[in-house]
Amino acid sequence: MEFVVVCKLVPDLVEDLEVNAEGTALDRQFIKLVLNEFDEHALEEALLLKETYGGRVTVVAPDAEGVDEVLYTALAKGADRVVKVTGLGEGLSSGGIAGAFADLLPSLGFDLILTGVQAADDLDGQVGMLLAGALGLPHLGVVTGVELMLERRTARVRKEYAGGVLAEFEVQLPAVLGIQAARQPPRYAPVSKVRQAMKEGKIEEVEGKVPPTVGATVQRMFKPEAASRAQILEGAPQEVARQILAILEERGLLR
């Protein structure tokens, strides 16, 4: 079985983020990039499938600052092959990533493609479905569990709906799955194993093609503005309660 995990780096949300001068994207000059959280779960699910059913795990990611460390970490966790896709530029949209990878992945070979259900920098969740559409493959998103039936070349997939409702589907392989959560938390790779991977492992590089714009594109971004500050109510409990009632009445929230 050939498992391919599609990953990308996203801005670290603990950092202060600024909008660029054009107002169309984040200013990436000083942004620290980290592996998308959902892609970490996609990698973990692929490693679990490999451990259960055998096969190889290939991790593919667009070139970005810090991507080498991410790919070496994937090798340290148990991936068999890592590929860096160059020439795509920064801030590529979900449609752009899907189009570029749809052109590339057939040459790598796959039985199952796993990607994160969405990314922290756009939250549109389109990569998996657009990739599946371009490749002519079935797709399921918001996946929380995968079981393979190798003799039938199918996968039993657990999908989550709103309100915690779960459903099971049987999908024909090859297929594309958008992973929301792996069956266990993503494993930790010790620094020593990552350094060993840097010495002994190899990152393959392939040139990607930037496709025509597909899917949603960002027209304008705005930094949230504080409308007003919180009103602090002081006094004894009875006095605070009277103030709350007065505010609710003033705003027409009491009948």
XYZ file of N, CA and C in Angstrom:
765
model
N 0.843 -1.198 0.000
C 0.000 0.000 0.000
C 0.880 1.251 0.000
N 0.518 2.171 -0.858
C 1.230 3.445 -0.938
C 0.336 4.545 -0.351
N 0.772 5.097 0.772
C 0.056 6.190 1.420
C 0.787 7.497 1.145
N 0.073 8.485 0.646
C 0.656 9.800 0.382
C -0.032 10.821 1.279
N 0.770 11.598 1.995
C 0.246 12.639 2.884
C 0.610 14.001 2.293
N -0.393 14.806 2.017
C -0.196 16.156 1.476
C -0.189 17.141 2.636
N 0.912 17.860 2.809
C 1.075 18.789 3.939
C 1.408 20.188 3.446
N 1.242 21.148 4.329
C 1.762 22.488 4.057
C 2.043 23.193 5.375
N 2.873 24.219 5.308
C 3.185 25.020 6.483
C 2.249 26.224 6.530
N 1.882 26.605 7.751
C 0.972 27.729 7.959
C 1.576 28.661 9.011
N 1.126 29.906 9.074
C 1.639 30.812 10.104
C 1.358 30.301 11.511
N 2.337 30.468 12.387
C 2.173 30.089 13.787
C 1.200 31.076 14.435
N 0.074 30.567 14.922
C -0.985 31.443 15.423
C -0.651 32.095 16.762
N 0.445 31.686 17.396
C 0.830 32.358 18.640
C 1.598 33.646 18.352
N 1.975 33.855 17.103
C 2.702 35.061 16.722
C 1.731 36.193 16.399
N 2.228 37.431 16.449
C 1.438 38.584 16.009
C 1.409 38.593 14.484
N 0.218 38.595 13.916
C 0.065 38.533 12.462
C -0.393 39.884 11.934
N 0.198 40.306 10.819
C -0.150 41.576 10.201
C -0.591 41.337 8.758
N -1.516 42.168 8.277
C -1.969 42.112 6.886
C -0.997 42.899 6.025
N -0.726 42.415 4.814
C 0.221 43.111 3.939
C -0.338 44.445 3.458
N 0.510 45.216 2.789
C 0.131 46.565 2.374
C -1.030 46.553 1.387
N -1.125 45.499 0.578
C -2.212 45.408 -0.400
C -3.530 44.979 0.246
N -3.446 44.444 1.461
C -4.647 44.002 2.160
C -5.222 42.708 1.637
N -4.400 41.925 0.933
C -4.907 40.692 0.312
C -4.394 39.423 0.976
N -3.410 39.543 1.868
C -2.821 38.353 2.496
C -2.057 38.797 3.732
N -1.564 37.815 4.478
C -0.724 38.138 5.620
C 0.648 38.607 5.147
N 1.235 39.515 5.888
C 2.605 39.950 5.624
C 3.536 38.828 6.085
N 4.184 38.167 5.139
C 4.984 36.995 5.443
C 6.447 37.313 5.732
N 6.799 38.593 5.802
C 8.203 38.951 5.994
C 8.761 38.430 7.309
N 7.962 38.497 8.360
C 8.452 38.089 9.674
C 7.643 36.934 10.260
N 6.878 36.233 9.438
C 6.027 35.153 9.930
C 6.851 33.898 10.197
N 6.568 33.253 11.315
C 7.135 31.938 11.597
C 6.135 30.896 11.117
N 6.618 29.933 10.340
C 5.741 28.900 9.781
C 5.900 27.590 10.538
N 4.778 26.891 10.703
C 4.770 25.578 11.360
C 3.889 24.646 10.532
N 4.018 23.350 10.764
C 3.183 22.383 10.058
C 1.730 22.546 10.482
N 0.835 22.562 9.517
C -0.597 22.659 9.803
C -1.033 21.541 10.746
N -1.770 21.893 11.782
C -2.164 20.931 12.818
C -2.908 19.728 12.244
N -3.852 19.954 11.334
C -4.620 18.850 10.777
C -3.758 17.954 9.890
N -2.735 18.537 9.260
C -1.817 17.719 8.462
C -0.987 16.803 9.357
N -0.690 17.258 10.565
C -0.014 16.376 11.527
C -0.866 15.143 11.811
N -2.171 15.337 11.929
C -3.057 14.206 12.171
C -3.141 13.305 10.935
N -3.104 13.906 9.741
C -3.107 13.096 8.524
C -1.861 12.217 8.469
N -0.712 12.770 8.834
C 0.525 11.988 8.868
C 0.428 10.869 9.895
N -0.090 11.168 11.075
C -0.202 10.147 12.108
C -1.124 9.010 11.650
N -2.241 9.344 11.018
C -3.153 8.298 10.540
C -2.472 7.440 9.474
N -1.696 8.063 8.603
C -0.973 7.291 7.585
C 0.038 6.347 8.224
N 0.744 6.809 9.247
C 1.721 5.955 9.932
C 1.024 4.790 10.635
N -0.132 5.037 11.230
C -0.889 3.963 11.872
C -1.349 2.927 10.847
N -1.791 3.389 9.685
C -2.207 2.464 8.635
C -1.029 1.633 8.142
N 0.118 2.273 7.989
C 1.321 1.539 7.579
C 1.679 0.466 8.604
N 1.615 0.816 9.879
C 1.965 -0.145 10.924
C 0.990 -1.314 10.979
N -0.260 -1.066 10.601
C -1.281 -2.118 10.656
C -1.283 -2.989 9.403
N -1.165 -2.365 8.237
C -1.362 -3.087 6.981
C -0.100 -3.205 6.132
N 0.988 -2.541 6.543
C 2.192 -2.541 5.727
C 2.118 -1.482 4.641
N 3.237 -1.278 3.951
C 3.273 -0.294 2.880
C 4.280 0.802 3.139
N 4.133 1.890 2.410
C 5.053 3.017 2.515
C 4.272 4.311 2.672
N 4.871 5.238 3.418
C 4.282 6.561 3.607
C 5.176 7.593 2.933
N 4.600 8.348 2.017
C 5.302 9.447 1.351
C 4.664 10.761 1.777
N 5.482 11.705 2.213
C 4.996 13.024 2.630
C 5.430 14.051 1.588
N 4.468 14.844 1.118
C 4.717 15.839 0.077
C 4.292 17.202 0.597
N 5.161 18.205 0.423
C 4.848 19.545 0.925
C 5.430 20.601 -0.005
N 4.732 21.733 -0.189
C 5.297 22.843 -0.972
C 6.496 23.445 -0.241
N 7.448 23.936 -1.008
C 8.626 24.568 -0.438
C 8.225 25.824 0.346
N 8.819 25.994 1.500
C 8.590 27.164 2.354
C 9.697 27.184 3.400
N 9.866 28.316 4.040
C 10.880 28.416 5.084
C 10.539 27.452 6.229
N 11.475 26.565 6.537
C 11.260 25.600 7.605
C 10.726 24.270 7.141
N 10.460 24.107 5.837
C 9.854 22.854 5.375
C 10.831 21.686 5.489
N 12.148 21.946 5.354
C 13.112 20.847 5.460
C 13.031 20.190 6.831
N 12.963 20.997 7.881
C 12.876 20.443 9.232
C 11.588 19.635 9.402
N 10.490 20.131 8.839
C 9.222 19.407 8.916
C 9.336 18.053 8.219
N 9.966 18.018 7.059
C 10.083 16.769 6.314
C 11.046 15.796 6.998
N 12.138 16.309 7.552
C 13.040 15.420 8.297
C 12.340 14.867 9.546
N 11.507 15.696 10.169
C 10.744 15.216 11.326
C 9.796 14.102 10.916
N 9.187 14.234 9.728
C 8.313 13.174 9.221
C 9.092 11.871 9.035
N 10.324 11.964 8.540
C 11.165 10.770 8.418
C 11.460 10.171 9.789
N 11.733 11.050 10.764
C 12.022 10.572 12.115
C 10.822 9.879 12.734
N 9.632 10.272 12.353
C 8.416 9.648 12.892
C 8.111 8.305 12.231
N 8.676 8.082 11.046
C 8.414 6.801 10.395
C 8.053 6.871 8.927
N 8.000 8.074 8.341
C 7.736 8.180 6.908
C 8.895 7.557 6.133
N 8.594 7.037 4.952
C 9.609 6.367 4.139
C 10.209 7.279 3.069
N 9.467 8.289 2.678
C 9.895 9.143 1.572
C 9.323 10.529 1.783
N 10.124 11.558 1.531
C 9.637 12.931 1.659
C 9.994 13.698 0.392
N 9.066 14.527 -0.057
C 9.225 15.242 -1.316
C 8.890 16.717 -1.100
N 9.811 17.577 -1.521
C 9.585 19.028 -1.452
C 9.273 19.534 -2.854
N 8.153 20.247 -2.972
C 7.713 20.749 -4.271
C 8.139 22.215 -4.392
N 9.020 22.506 -5.307
C 9.554 23.856 -5.472
C 8.814 24.591 -6.590
N 9.024 25.904 -6.622
C 8.518 26.708 -7.722
C 7.074 27.140 -7.625
N 6.433 26.909 -6.486
C 5.016 27.269 -6.361
C 4.813 28.642 -5.742
N 5.849 29.212 -5.132
C 5.718 30.519 -4.516
C 5.055 30.453 -3.152
N 4.866 31.624 -2.545
C 4.290 31.700 -1.205
C 2.791 31.986 -1.273
N 2.097 31.546 -0.220
C 0.689 31.890 -0.084
C -0.199 31.325 -1.169
N 0.152 30.154 -1.720
C -0.672 29.546 -2.761
C -2.023 29.153 -2.184
N -3.086 29.389 -2.934
C -4.442 29.077 -2.468
C -4.653 27.572 -2.418
N -5.746 27.160 -1.769
C -6.088 25.739 -1.726
C -6.252 25.169 -3.128
N -6.907 25.929 -4.000
C -7.074 25.477 -5.374
C -5.752 25.344 -6.098
N -4.826 26.268 -5.822
C -3.506 26.194 -6.438
C -2.731 24.975 -5.985
N -2.777 24.710 -4.669
C -2.091 23.530 -4.131
C -2.690 22.255 -4.707
N -4.016 22.170 -4.747
C -4.680 20.980 -5.270
C -4.321 20.760 -6.736
N -4.318 21.828 -7.517
C -3.998 21.696 -8.931
C -2.560 21.271 -9.160
N -1.640 21.863 -8.392
C -0.225 21.514 -8.533
C 0.028 20.066 -8.131
N -0.615 19.629 -7.059
C -0.387 18.270 -6.579
C -1.097 17.233 -7.451
N -2.222 17.602 -8.051
C -2.899 16.685 -8.959
C -2.026 16.390 -10.169
N -1.220 17.346 -10.565
C -0.298 17.156 -11.682
C 0.891 16.297 -11.283
N 1.267 16.357 -9.994
C 2.482 15.690 -9.514
C 2.252 14.270 -8.991
N 1.191 14.051 -8.219
C 1.033 12.815 -7.463
C 0.966 11.540 -8.313
N 0.371 11.559 -9.501
C 0.366 10.310 -10.281
C 1.758 9.749 -10.546
N 2.759 10.612 -10.657
C 4.116 10.122 -10.899
C 4.725 9.497 -9.647
N 4.188 9.811 -8.459
C 4.701 9.239 -7.219
C 4.066 7.893 -6.916
N 2.829 7.691 -7.354
C 2.107 6.463 -7.066
C 1.394 6.536 -5.729
N 0.149 6.081 -5.670
C -0.605 6.137 -4.416
C -1.769 5.158 -4.461
N -2.133 4.674 -3.285
C -3.375 3.930 -3.085
C -4.358 4.747 -2.260
N -3.807 5.583 -1.375
C -4.639 6.415 -0.511
C -3.914 7.725 -0.257
N -4.609 8.834 -0.504
C -4.063 10.170 -0.260
C -4.750 10.742 0.970
N -3.953 11.204 1.925
C -4.499 11.815 3.133
C -4.009 13.251 3.230
N -4.926 14.134 3.571
C -4.572 15.525 3.813
C -5.353 16.004 5.024
N -4.910 17.097 5.644
C -5.672 17.659 6.746
C -7.020 18.156 6.261
N -8.019 18.115 7.126
C -9.358 18.500 6.718
C -9.417 19.972 6.316
N -8.557 20.799 6.911
C -8.461 22.202 6.548
C -7.151 22.747 7.094
N -6.840 23.982 6.739
C -5.605 24.612 7.207
C -5.927 25.846 8.025
N -5.054 26.163 8.960
C -5.313 27.259 9.892
C -5.281 28.621 9.219
N -4.649 28.727 8.045
C -4.520 30.051 7.429
C -5.675 30.418 6.510
N -6.517 29.442 6.131
C -7.660 29.792 5.282
C -8.980 29.166 5.757
N -8.902 28.006 6.403
C -10.081 27.336 6.967
C -11.141 27.006 5.926
N -10.748 26.913 4.640
C -11.775 26.645 3.637
C -11.950 25.156 3.362
N -10.995 24.326 3.735
C -11.149 22.884 3.611
C -11.349 22.394 2.187
N -10.731 23.052 1.215
C -10.978 22.693 -0.178
C -9.918 21.789 -0.798
N -8.720 21.683 -0.204
C -7.623 20.973 -0.863
C -8.006 19.533 -1.190
N -8.530 18.807 -0.196
C -8.854 17.408 -0.419
C -9.873 17.204 -1.508
N -10.985 17.949 -1.475
C -12.048 17.739 -2.456
C -11.629 18.193 -3.850
N -10.879 19.296 -3.951
C -10.421 19.745 -5.263
C -9.387 18.785 -5.839
N -8.519 18.261 -4.978
C -7.534 17.283 -5.420
C -8.223 16.016 -5.923
N -9.215 15.546 -5.169
C -9.962 14.360 -5.591
C -10.681 14.613 -6.913
N -11.274 15.788 -7.045
C -11.966 16.109 -8.289
C -11.035 16.125 -9.483
N -9.839 16.709 -9.296
C -8.876 16.781 -10.393
C -8.359 15.398 -10.783
N -8.249 14.495 -9.801
C -7.739 13.150 -10.064
C -8.841 12.156 -10.415
N -10.113 12.586 -10.292
C -11.223 11.687 -10.574
C -11.380 10.598 -9.533
N -11.136 10.932 -8.253
C -11.180 9.958 -7.165
C -12.297 10.294 -6.181
N -12.804 9.297 -5.440
C -13.764 9.593 -4.368
C -13.093 10.340 -3.237
N -13.883 11.122 -2.502
C -13.348 11.927 -1.402
C -14.304 11.899 -0.226
N -13.739 11.825 0.976
C -14.490 12.016 2.211
C -13.684 12.934 3.110
N -14.362 13.877 3.752
C -13.695 14.797 4.664
C -14.188 14.631 6.089
N -13.562 15.366 7.015
C -13.883 15.325 8.438
C -13.803 13.875 8.942
N -12.724 13.211 8.583
C -12.533 11.799 8.874
C -11.848 11.631 10.227
N -12.342 10.671 11.025
C -11.755 10.413 12.344
C -11.316 8.962 12.516
N -11.390 8.175 11.475
C -10.947 6.783 11.581
C -10.958 6.108 10.230
N -9.946 5.253 9.977
C -9.835 4.553 8.691
C -9.466 3.100 8.951
N -10.163 2.191 8.273
C -9.849 0.762 8.319
C -9.835 0.244 6.893
N -8.819 -0.531 6.543
C -8.677 -1.016 5.178
C -9.161 -2.452 5.047
N -9.818 -2.748 3.924
C -10.149 -4.115 3.532
C -9.349 -4.403 2.270
N -8.140 -4.890 2.456
C -7.197 -5.011 1.355
C -7.699 -5.942 0.264
N -8.367 -7.035 0.653
C -8.810 -8.001 -0.343
C -9.883 -7.415 -1.265
N -10.596 -6.394 -0.774
C -11.648 -5.762 -1.578
C -11.207 -4.424 -2.143
N -9.994 -3.996 -1.799
C -9.465 -2.701 -2.243
C -10.420 -1.575 -1.858
N -10.894 -1.626 -0.610
C -11.773 -0.582 -0.111
C -11.301 -0.137 1.273
N -11.852 0.975 1.722
C -11.569 1.486 3.070
C -12.886 1.774 3.768
N -12.976 1.385 5.029
C -14.122 1.752 5.866
C -13.736 3.019 6.613
N -14.462 4.095 6.371
C -14.081 5.423 6.843
C -15.141 5.953 7.801
N -14.697 6.444 8.952
C -15.604 7.063 9.924
C -15.538 8.578 9.746
N -16.700 9.172 9.515
C -16.809 10.606 9.250
C -17.684 11.253 10.313
N -17.292 12.444 10.749
C -18.048 13.148 11.777
C -18.881 14.264 11.159
N -20.120 14.362 11.633
C -21.012 15.442 11.229
C -21.251 16.385 12.405
N -21.971 17.466 12.153
C -22.262 18.428 13.206
C -23.006 17.758 14.356
N -22.713 18.226 15.559
C -23.373 17.675 16.732
C -22.790 16.369 17.203
N -21.618 15.999 16.673
C -20.971 14.763 17.093
C -21.553 13.506 16.481
N -22.396 13.654 15.452
C -22.976 12.484 14.778
C -21.901 11.828 13.923
N -21.749 10.500 14.035
C -20.757 9.748 13.278
C -21.444 8.863 12.248
N -20.800 8.693 11.107
C -21.298 7.792 10.075
C -20.126 7.007 9.501
N -20.404 5.811 8.999
C -19.374 4.991 8.377
C -19.677 4.818 6.894
N -18.626 4.936 6.084
C -18.748 4.761 4.646
C -17.710 3.738 4.190
N -18.043 3.040 3.135
C -17.055 2.182 2.488
C -16.718 2.818 1.150
N -15.453 3.116 0.941
C -15.025 3.841 -0.247
C -14.023 2.999 -1.020
N -14.136 3.030 -2.330
C -13.231 2.272 -3.196
C -11.886 2.975 -3.282
N -10.812 2.217 -3.240
C -9.472 2.772 -3.393
C -9.069 2.746 -4.874
N -8.255 3.721 -5.293
C -7.668 4.824 -4.523
C -8.699 5.905 -4.199
N -8.401 6.675 -3.147
C -9.321 7.709 -2.690
C -8.531 8.806 -1.993
N -9.208 9.919 -1.713
C -8.625 11.051 -0.983
C -9.437 11.259 0.288
N -8.761 11.346 1.425
C -9.437 11.543 2.706
C -8.920 12.805 3.381
N -9.841 13.613 3.887
C -9.483 14.790 4.683
C -9.577 14.434 6.154
N -8.433 14.344 6.820
C -8.387 13.863 8.199
C -8.607 15.011 9.179
N -9.613 14.824 10.038
C -9.823 15.792 11.121
C -9.027 15.406 12.364
N -9.010 14.125 12.691
C -8.286 13.652 13.870
C -7.846 12.217 13.638
N -6.573 11.946 13.904
C -6.076 10.581 13.842
C -6.618 9.794 15.029
N -6.455 8.491 14.972
C -6.975 7.631 16.047
C -6.196 7.784 17.341
N -5.044 8.418 17.287
C -4.294 8.746 18.493
C -3.573 10.066 18.255
N -3.156 10.765 19.316
C -2.463 12.039 19.131
C -1.199 11.856 18.297
N -0.839 12.851 17.479
C 0.391 12.749 16.691
C 1.599 12.443 17.574
N 2.402 11.495 17.130
C 3.558 11.067 17.913
C 4.643 12.138 17.937
N 5.471 12.063 18.957
C 6.573 13.010 19.130
C 7.853 12.403 18.577
N 8.612 13.183 17.858
C 9.906 12.733 17.338
C 11.011 13.382 18.156
N 11.812 12.599 18.895
C 12.915 13.167 19.674
C 13.907 13.907 18.782
N 14.530 14.924 19.335
C 15.505 15.715 18.581
C 16.609 14.827 18.027
N 17.014 13.828 18.806
C 18.087 12.938 18.358
C 17.690 12.188 17.085
N 16.422 11.758 16.993
C 15.972 11.040 15.804
C 15.856 11.986 14.606
N 15.456 13.228 14.857
C 15.375 14.207 13.774
C 16.779 14.491 13.233
N 17.757 14.646 14.118
C 19.138 14.878 13.676
C 19.671 13.685 12.895
N 19.321 12.488 13.348
C 19.739 11.290 12.625
C 19.124 11.267 11.227
N 17.837 11.662 11.128
C 17.180 11.717 9.827
C 17.844 12.748 8.919
N 18.295 13.851 9.501
C 18.976 14.878 8.708
C 20.294 14.362 8.138
N 20.944 13.459 8.886
C 22.220 12.907 8.422
C 22.014 11.786 7.407
N 21.022 10.942 7.663
C 20.872 9.729 6.861
C 19.743 9.809 5.832
N 18.760 10.682 6.068
C 17.618 10.756 5.159
C 17.884 11.664 3.973
N 16.954 11.646 3.044
C 17.079 12.451 1.831
C 15.736 13.088 1.499
N 15.777 14.372 1.210
C 14.588 15.082 0.748
C 14.651 15.170 -0.774
N 13.674 14.574 -1.432
C 13.599 14.692 -2.889
C 12.992 16.049 -3.251
N 13.443 16.613 -4.335
C 12.901 17.893 -4.815
C 12.335 17.707 -6.209
N 11.138 18.202 -6.413
C 10.522 18.191 -7.741
C 9.988 19.592 -8.029
N 10.019 19.953 -9.285
C 9.515 21.256 -9.696
C 8.017 21.181 -9.906
N 7.280 22.051 -9.242
C 5.835 22.080 -9.397
C 5.398 23.115 -10.415
N 4.202 22.944 -10.933
C 3.635 23.885 -11.887
C 2.491 24.631 -11.222
N 2.530 25.943 -11.297
C 1.447 26.735 -10.724
C 0.256 26.674 -11.674
N -0.873 26.110 -11.227
C -2.029 25.954 -12.126
C -2.843 27.240 -12.204
N -3.780 27.303 -13.151
C -4.724 28.428 -13.162
C -5.491 28.487 -11.842
N -5.966 29.660 -11.489
C -6.680 29.830 -10.233
C -7.942 28.970 -10.204
N -8.071 28.179 -9.148
C -9.235 27.314 -8.960
C -9.720 27.484 -7.529
N -11.030 27.461 -7.320
C -11.559 27.553 -5.970
C -11.637 29.003 -5.497
N -11.833 29.170 -4.205
C -12.013 30.500 -3.623
C -10.687 31.244 -3.541
N -10.715 32.546 -3.764
C -9.543 33.403 -3.601
C -9.902 34.546 -2.665
N -8.931 35.025 -1.930
C -9.136 36.115 -0.980
C -9.044 37.445 -1.718
N -10.068 38.263 -1.616
C -10.086 39.574 -2.248
C -9.569 40.665 -1.308
N -9.874 40.524 -0.016
C -9.493 41.573 0.938
C -9.458 40.999 2.338
N -8.478 41.396 3.123
C -8.370 40.970 4.514
C -8.349 42.201 5.410
N -8.905 42.056 6.595
C -8.928 43.153 7.551
C -8.523 42.629 8.921
N -7.784 43.421 9.651
C -7.446 43.069 11.012
C -8.633 43.410 11.909
N -9.042 42.516 12.812
C -10.190 42.795 13.678
C -9.988 44.085 14.476
N -11.057 44.852 14.564
C -11.007 46.096 15.328
C -11.881 45.955 16.568
N -11.368 46.466 17.659
C -12.140 46.432 18.902
C -13.242 47.494 18.836
N -14.491 47.057 18.940
C -15.618 47.992 18.862
C -15.773 48.788 20.157
N -15.602 48.120 21.279
C -15.733 48.796 22.569
C -15.070 47.938 23.628
N -14.891 48.526 24.789
C -14.271 47.789 25.879
C -15.329 47.216 26.822
N -14.903 46.248 27.582
C -15.827 45.642 28.534
C -16.200 46.640 29.625
N -17.416 46.558 30.078
C -17.880 47.406 31.167
C -17.768 46.626 32.471
N -17.005 47.140 33.398
C -16.787 46.477 34.677
C -17.826 46.960 35.682
N -18.573 46.037 36.255
C -19.586 46.376 37.247
C -19.004 46.162 38.637
N -19.117 47.176 39.472
C -18.550 47.109 40.812
C -19.649 47.287 41.859
N -19.370 46.826 43.066
C -20.311 46.967 44.165
C -20.670 45.627 44.777
N -21.584 45.649 45.721
C -22.055 44.428 46.359
C -22.850 43.597 45.353
N -23.016 42.297 45.618
C -23.740 41.437 44.674
C -25.125 41.964 44.314
N -25.858 42.490 45.320
C -27.194 42.999 45.023
C -27.126 44.212 44.078
N -26.117 45.082 44.308
C -25.966 46.265 43.466
C -25.571 45.876 42.039
N -24.663 44.920 41.925
C -24.260 44.451 40.591
C -25.459 43.853 39.863
N -26.282 43.079 40.574
C -27.467 42.483 39.962
C -28.414 43.560 39.444
N -28.594 44.656 40.216
C -29.465 45.745 39.763
C -28.884 46.411 38.514
N -27.564 46.548 38.461
C -26.926 47.162 37.288
C -27.124 46.289 36.044
N -27.016 44.978 36.230
C -27.217 44.066 35.098
C -28.644 44.173 34.579
N -29.617 44.202 35.497
C -31.008 44.335 35.073
C -31.250 45.644 34.333
N -30.638 46.719 34.810
C -30.809 48.018 34.160
C -30.235 47.992 32.740
N -29.078 47.353 32.565
C -28.457 47.266 31.240
C -29.332 46.449 30.294
N -29.867 45.327 30.783
C -30.722 44.485 29.938
C -31.995 45.218 29.538
N -32.572 45.968 30.470
C -33.779 46.727 30.155
C -33.472 47.832 29.153
N -32.347 48.500 29.348
C -31.952 49.598 28.438
C -31.795 49.109 27.003
N -31.298 47.890 26.847
C -31.038 47.336 25.520
C -32.207 46.521 24.981
N -33.317 46.536 25.697
C -34.512 45.870 25.222
C -34.417 44.352 25.226
N -33.613 43.805 26.143
C -33.424 42.360 26.209
C -34.312 41.675 27.243
N -35.099 42.472 27.940
C -36.042 41.900 28.921
C -37.468 42.148 28.430
N -38.323 41.151 28.635
C -39.723 41.294 28.239
C -40.614 41.276 29.463
